[in-house]
Amino acid sequence: MSLATVPTDKQPQRITEMPRKESVDWVKAAACGSLFAGGLLLLARQKRAGILMAASGTALAMLDHQETVSQWWKAMPGYIDRAQRMMEQVEETVERITEKSSALRRAISK
């Protein structure tokens, strides 16, 4: 006698409802899919389509994180000011190096 033919006293329970799962975050799924597809298109040397897909995925991801984007947007002028000051410092340093190199060339040529 096999286990399949053994009679049991318990009746099987009927499933009247499907088990509920957590809802899917479709914005995140679309953002991830777009970014992934954009990366694959860029690897396949489809530059325009890859950039378009990556940009759309980024836009969808930004929709999901509006508070973070708002904070970055408010902080952006400070970052731009710092970057501009750094570029001015680099420019001044390059000018000083150019002046010293020309002075050194004049001294060597005498």
PDB file of C-alpha atoms in Angstrom, residues 27 35 47 51 53 63 67 70 73 76 79:
ATOM      1  CA  VAL A  27       7.824  53.404 -10.768  1.00  0.00           C
ATOM      2  CA  LEU A  35      18.326  52.349 -16.783  1.00  0.00           C
ATOM      3  CA  LYS A  47      24.237  55.937 -28.364  1.00  0.00           C
ATOM      4  CA  ILE A  51      21.000  58.020 -23.686  1.00  0.00           C
ATOM      5  CA  MET A  53      16.472  55.301 -22.151  1.00  0.00           C
ATOM      6  CA  LEU A  63       9.976  61.107  -9.466  1.00  0.00           C
ATOM      7  CA  GLU A  67      12.469  65.323  -1.576  1.00  0.00           C
ATOM      8  CA  SER A  70      14.512  69.227  -4.026  1.00  0.00           C
ATOM      9  CA  TRP A  73      18.307  71.655  -6.275  1.00  0.00           C
ATOM     10  CA  MET A  76      23.152  73.524  -6.308  1.00  0.00           C
ATOM     11  CA  TYR A  79      28.161  73.843  -5.379  1.00  0.00           C
TER      12      TYR A  79
END
